[in-house]
Amino acid sequence: MSNNRRDFLKKGALLGLSGLAGALVGNNQNNPLETVSSFWSDPTTPFTLPPLPYATNALEPFIDKLTMEIHHGKHHKAYVDKLNGADLSTLDLSKSDEEKCRSVNDKTPTIIRNNLGGHYNHSLFWTLLKPNASAAANIPSGPLAESIINYYKSFDEFKKEFSDKAAKVFGSGWCWLIVDDNGRLKITTTPNQDNPLMKVAAEQGMPLLALDVWEHAYYLKYQNKRADYIANWWNVVNWEKASQLFAASKK
Ligand code: MN3
């Protein structure tokens, strides 16, 4: 459920949803809830910065507190603010952010492509990280682990290929593990804030893992040593979340 929808339902519950809907919808033939939702959401701020699902220092020693504060509170917030300030008339705001990303093509305005991507990618990235201060062994299990071994022979082979591709992204971008429409796993990269849901992506699919290799994701702690950041990132990958995404992709 989007934050907008959640806020709307909260407000709707407080005010008495049916009376409100009846009063506002009039003769509109659309779904009354969608109509009220778009009416009720502040039209100047349809996108919201999601809170981190852990404290900013929770990913230490692998990702430091200051990087997380700036990455979430400044960079991600800037994507949300720029998106809210853009002409959103080319987007269907009643759709999920995932569906909005799927609608991005080569005619989509750059401000939407970059900032919708920035917002979606970071929202996903935070949930695909988890604290692991003790550096306990961190590997996938269940069907996702079986599929990784099926496609990459071993987890170590998979890890090596993913790390190599992430290290070789030129400039700013992302490295992904995706599952395509045929259920195949692929390791892909995208430039800037593009993602594999977008029609502009060279290889499309549902993201299961997301690694931000923009310098802002690691420079304070790792400076130019992107490979060290990538090596440490494996400690804090949230494989439980990745497994949930994999299971959902099969439905
Ligand atoms: Mn980033």
Tab-separated table of C-alpha atoms and ligand atoms in Angstrom:
chain	number	residue	atom	x	y	z
A	1	MET	CA	0.000	0.000	0.000
A	2	SER	CA	1.405	3.410	-0.900
A	3	ASN	CA	1.934	6.026	1.752
A	4	ASN	CA	-0.614	8.181	-0.037
A	5	ARG	CA	-3.198	5.473	0.140
A	6	ARG	CA	-2.373	4.736	3.753
A	7	ASP	CA	-2.690	8.396	4.700
A	8	PHE	CA	-5.893	8.651	2.753
A	9	LEU	CA	-7.398	5.613	4.449
A	10	LYS	CA	-6.411	6.986	7.828
A	11	LYS	CA	-8.005	10.324	7.101
A	12	GLY	CA	-10.990	8.591	5.517
A	13	ALA	CA	-11.487	6.479	8.612
A	14	LEU	CA	-11.394	9.554	10.814
A	15	LEU	CA	-13.891	11.498	8.742
A	16	GLY	CA	-16.276	8.724	7.790
A	17	LEU	CA	-15.346	7.370	4.391
A	18	SER	CA	-18.757	6.739	2.847
A	19	GLY	CA	-20.103	10.204	3.531
A	20	LEU	CA	-16.927	11.805	2.249
A	21	ALA	CA	-16.907	9.681	-0.915
A	22	GLY	CA	-20.549	10.427	-1.644
A	23	ALA	CA	-20.032	14.133	-1.159
A	24	LEU	CA	-16.983	14.386	-3.381
A	25	VAL	CA	-17.571	11.958	-6.229
A	26	GLY	CA	-20.665	13.484	-7.753
A	27	ASN	CA	-21.310	12.099	-11.219
A	28	ASN	CA	-17.770	10.851	-11.779
A	29	GLN	CA	-17.859	7.418	-13.417
A	30	ASN	CA	-14.431	6.377	-12.123
A	31	ASN	CA	-13.825	4.235	-9.085
A	32	PRO	CA	-15.050	6.522	-6.293
A	33	LEU	CA	-12.212	5.514	-3.954
A	34	GLU	CA	-9.580	6.408	-6.565
A	35	THR	CA	-11.330	9.692	-7.237
A	36	VAL	CA	-11.497	10.601	-3.582
A	37	SER	CA	-7.922	9.423	-3.093
A	38	SER	CA	-6.554	11.727	-5.782
A	39	PHE	CA	-8.748	14.540	-4.517
A	40	TRP	CA	-7.731	14.005	-0.942
A	41	SER	CA	-3.960	13.592	-1.506
A	42	ASP	CA	-2.218	16.934	-1.483
A	43	PRO	CA	-1.703	17.340	-5.252
A	44	THR	CA	1.617	19.102	-4.667
A	45	THR	CA	3.108	16.135	-2.743
A	46	PRO	CA	1.914	12.820	-4.180
A	47	PHE	CA	5.231	11.125	-3.294
A	48	THR	CA	6.536	10.590	0.233
A	49	LEU	CA	9.996	9.763	1.612
A	50	PRO	CA	9.572	6.402	3.368
A	51	PRO	CA	11.248	6.087	6.774
A	52	LEU	CA	14.258	3.770	6.980
A	53	PRO	CA	13.261	0.359	8.369
A	54	TYR	CA	16.193	0.557	10.877
A	55	ALA	CA	18.342	3.197	12.584
A	56	THR	CA	20.884	5.096	10.471
A	57	ASN	CA	23.736	3.401	12.381
A	58	ALA	CA	22.205	-0.087	12.147
A	59	LEU	CA	24.259	-1.183	9.130
A	60	GLU	CA	27.616	-0.389	10.702
A	61	PRO	CA	30.399	-1.308	10.373
A	62	PHE	CA	29.619	-1.970	6.699
A	63	ILE	CA	27.638	1.151	5.837
A	64	ASP	CA	28.245	4.070	8.183
A	65	LYS	CA	25.725	6.286	9.949
A	66	LEU	CA	26.664	9.550	8.219
A	67	THR	CA	26.406	7.969	4.764
A	68	MET	CA	22.967	6.617	5.628
A	69	GLU	CA	21.813	9.971	7.028
A	70	ILE	CA	22.880	11.851	3.900
A	71	HIS	CA	21.892	9.118	1.453
A	72	HIS	CA	18.362	8.791	2.837
A	73	GLY	CA	17.723	12.235	4.294
A	74	LYS	CA	19.296	14.308	1.489
A	75	HIS	CA	19.696	12.263	-1.711
A	76	HIS	CA	16.527	10.169	-1.541
A	77	LYS	CA	14.587	13.154	-0.213
A	78	ALA	CA	15.792	15.238	-3.176
A	79	TYR	CA	14.380	12.679	-5.646
A	80	VAL	CA	11.040	12.799	-3.830
A	81	ASP	CA	11.006	16.606	-3.717
A	82	LYS	CA	11.953	16.970	-7.402
A	83	LEU	CA	9.304	14.441	-8.381
A	84	ASN	CA	6.658	16.293	-6.386
A	85	GLY	CA	7.733	19.531	-8.042
A	86	ALA	CA	7.558	18.111	-11.577
A	87	ASP	CA	4.708	18.095	-14.090
A	88	LEU	CA	3.233	14.675	-13.276
A	89	SER	CA	0.547	14.707	-15.965
A	90	THR	CA	2.255	11.854	-17.876
A	91	LEU	CA	1.978	9.534	-14.826
A	92	ASP	CA	-1.052	7.588	-13.643
A	93	LEU	CA	-0.879	8.461	-9.955
A	94	SER	CA	-3.447	5.807	-9.042
A	95	LYS	CA	-0.902	3.109	-9.960
A	96	SER	CA	1.789	1.683	-7.653
A	97	ASP	CA	5.300	3.081	-7.980
A	98	GLU	CA	6.310	-0.253	-9.533
A	99	GLU	CA	3.630	0.159	-12.227
A	100	LYS	CA	4.641	3.774	-12.729
A	101	CYS	CA	8.223	2.613	-13.392
A	102	ARG	CA	6.933	0.010	-15.880
A	103	SER	CA	5.349	2.857	-17.862
A	104	VAL	CA	8.664	4.717	-18.327
A	105	ASN	CA	9.760	4.719	-22.000
A	106	ASP	CA	12.071	6.781	-24.177
A	107	LYS	CA	9.470	9.553	-24.425
A	108	THR	CA	9.074	9.951	-20.660
A	109	PRO	CA	10.339	13.366	-19.506
A	110	THR	CA	13.852	13.095	-18.064
A	111	ILE	CA	12.806	14.704	-14.774
A	112	ILE	CA	10.223	11.917	-14.261
A	113	ARG	CA	12.506	9.093	-15.426
A	114	ASN	CA	15.378	10.189	-13.158
A	115	ASN	CA	13.437	11.082	-10.035
A	116	LEU	CA	10.776	8.363	-10.174
A	117	GLY	CA	13.649	5.917	-10.665
A	118	GLY	CA	15.603	7.528	-7.837
A	119	HIS	CA	12.613	7.279	-5.513
A	120	TYR	CA	11.666	3.703	-6.435
A	121	ASN	CA	15.252	2.399	-6.455
A	122	HIS	CA	16.120	3.814	-3.037
A	123	SER	CA	12.814	2.758	-1.467
A	124	LEU	CA	13.646	-0.796	-2.583
A	125	PHE	CA	17.337	-0.559	-1.681
A	126	TRP	CA	16.619	0.273	1.992
A	127	THR	CA	14.384	-2.774	2.385
A	128	LEU	CA	17.011	-5.033	0.816
A	129	LEU	CA	19.497	-4.188	3.576
A	130	LYS	CA	19.520	-5.505	7.144
A	131	PRO	CA	21.745	-5.096	10.185
A	132	ASN	CA	24.503	-7.677	10.660
A	133	ALA	CA	26.981	-6.092	13.069
A	134	SER	CA	28.473	-9.462	14.031
A	135	ALA	CA	29.174	-10.266	10.364
A	136	ALA	CA	27.352	-13.579	10.652
A	137	ALA	CA	27.409	-15.704	7.505
A	138	ASN	CA	24.820	-14.238	5.146
A	139	ILE	CA	23.629	-16.400	2.270
A	140	PRO	CA	20.226	-17.061	0.715
A	141	SER	CA	18.179	-20.188	1.390
A	142	GLY	CA	15.125	-21.901	-0.079
A	143	PRO	CA	13.899	-21.541	-3.672
A	144	LEU	CA	15.935	-18.396	-4.385
A	145	ALA	CA	19.166	-20.118	-3.306
A	146	GLU	CA	18.270	-23.147	-5.458
A	147	SER	CA	17.589	-20.945	-8.470
A	148	ILE	CA	20.858	-19.018	-8.003
A	149	ILE	CA	22.798	-22.293	-7.935
A	150	ASN	CA	20.848	-23.520	-10.963
A	151	TYR	CA	21.847	-20.475	-13.037
A	152	TYR	CA	25.300	-19.698	-11.609
A	153	LYS	CA	26.577	-23.144	-10.506
A	154	SER	CA	27.384	-21.961	-6.972
A	155	PHE	CA	26.672	-19.034	-4.679
A	156	ASP	CA	30.337	-18.012	-4.893
A	157	GLU	CA	30.198	-17.913	-8.703
A	158	PHE	CA	27.043	-15.793	-8.508
A	159	LYS	CA	28.629	-13.460	-5.971
A	160	LYS	CA	31.726	-13.047	-8.135
A	161	GLU	CA	29.749	-12.240	-11.291
A	162	PHE	CA	27.479	-9.786	-9.462
A	163	SER	CA	30.447	-8.073	-7.793
A	164	ASP	CA	32.338	-7.798	-11.092
A	165	LYS	CA	29.366	-6.261	-12.901
A	166	ALA	CA	28.716	-3.816	-10.041
A	167	ALA	CA	32.376	-2.777	-9.982
A	168	LYS	CA	32.367	-2.159	-13.741
A	169	VAL	CA	29.329	0.152	-13.880
A	170	PHE	CA	30.811	3.248	-15.511
A	171	GLY	CA	29.965	6.372	-13.543
A	172	SER	CA	26.704	6.315	-11.582
A	173	GLY	CA	24.233	3.474	-11.687
A	174	TRP	CA	22.881	0.285	-10.174
A	175	CYS	CA	23.536	-3.449	-10.290
A	176	TRP	CA	20.551	-5.812	-10.047
A	177	LEU	CA	19.569	-9.420	-9.731
A	178	ILE	CA	16.324	-9.712	-11.681
A	179	VAL	CA	13.871	-12.422	-12.585
A	180	ASP	CA	12.555	-12.007	-16.133
A	181	ASP	CA	9.103	-12.854	-17.467
A	182	ASN	CA	10.248	-16.434	-18.158
A	183	GLY	CA	11.423	-16.921	-14.574
A	184	ARG	CA	15.121	-16.688	-15.486
A	185	LEU	CA	17.561	-15.020	-13.120
A	186	LYS	CA	19.853	-12.376	-14.619
A	187	ILE	CA	22.450	-9.972	-13.293
A	188	THR	CA	22.018	-6.601	-14.991
A	189	THR	CA	23.131	-3.011	-14.612
A	190	THR	CA	21.410	0.290	-15.371
A	191	PRO	CA	22.844	3.795	-15.708
A	192	ASN	CA	21.806	6.751	-13.555
A	193	GLN	CA	18.475	6.011	-11.818
A	194	ASP	CA	17.028	3.709	-14.475
A	195	ASN	CA	15.815	0.305	-13.286
A	196	PRO	CA	14.885	-3.044	-14.882
A	197	LEU	CA	11.148	-2.333	-14.649
A	198	MET	CA	11.463	0.507	-17.160
A	199	LYS	CA	10.913	-0.045	-20.865
A	200	VAL	CA	14.189	1.802	-21.466
A	201	ALA	CA	16.189	-0.907	-19.655
A	202	ALA	CA	18.278	-3.146	-21.911
A	203	GLU	CA	17.133	-6.180	-19.918
A	204	GLN	CA	13.793	-6.091	-18.149
A	205	GLY	CA	12.503	-7.981	-15.143
A	206	MET	CA	11.501	-7.766	-11.501
A	207	PRO	CA	14.365	-6.685	-9.195
A	208	LEU	CA	15.309	-9.144	-6.424
A	209	LEU	CA	18.547	-7.461	-5.355
A	210	ALA	CA	19.546	-3.822	-5.823
A	211	LEU	CA	22.998	-2.337	-5.305
A	212	ASP	CA	23.496	1.416	-5.541
A	213	VAL	CA	26.986	2.105	-6.900
A	214	TRP	CA	26.672	5.886	-7.101
A	215	GLU	CA	29.627	7.438	-5.256
A	216	HIS	CA	27.177	9.039	-2.784
A	217	ALA	CA	26.400	5.500	-1.556
A	218	TYR	CA	29.950	4.818	-0.346
A	219	TYR	CA	32.396	7.693	-0.822
A	220	LEU	CA	32.508	8.987	2.780
A	221	LYS	CA	33.647	5.630	4.139
A	222	TYR	CA	35.290	3.974	1.135
A	223	GLN	CA	36.430	6.945	-1.007
A	224	ASN	CA	37.349	5.553	-4.439
A	225	LYS	CA	37.344	1.908	-3.287
A	226	ARG	CA	34.033	0.785	-4.762
A	227	ALA	CA	35.139	-2.868	-4.726
A	228	ASP	CA	35.532	-2.763	-0.922
A	229	TYR	CA	32.032	-1.289	-0.550
A	230	ILE	CA	30.629	-4.058	-2.743
A	231	ALA	CA	32.503	-6.754	-0.807
A	232	ASN	CA	31.134	-5.420	2.488
A	233	TRP	CA	27.600	-4.964	1.122
A	234	TRP	CA	27.172	-8.757	0.960
A	235	ASN	CA	27.167	-8.782	4.774
A	236	VAL	CA	24.028	-6.650	4.961
A	237	VAL	CA	21.983	-8.055	2.069
A	238	ASN	CA	18.463	-8.828	3.269
A	239	TRP	CA	18.013	-12.261	1.665
A	240	GLU	CA	14.667	-12.731	3.393
A	241	LYS	CA	13.299	-9.719	1.510
A	242	ALA	CA	14.884	-10.918	-1.753
A	243	SER	CA	13.226	-14.323	-1.244
A	244	GLN	CA	9.854	-12.644	-0.699
A	245	LEU	CA	10.267	-10.724	-3.970
A	246	PHE	CA	11.219	-13.950	-5.756
A	247	ALA	CA	8.147	-15.761	-4.378
A	248	ALA	CA	5.897	-12.835	-5.346
A	249	SER	CA	7.299	-12.846	-8.901
A	250	LYS	CA	5.940	-16.384	-9.420
A	251	LYS	CA	2.341	-15.465	-8.649
B	1	MN3	MN	21.761	6.479	-3.986
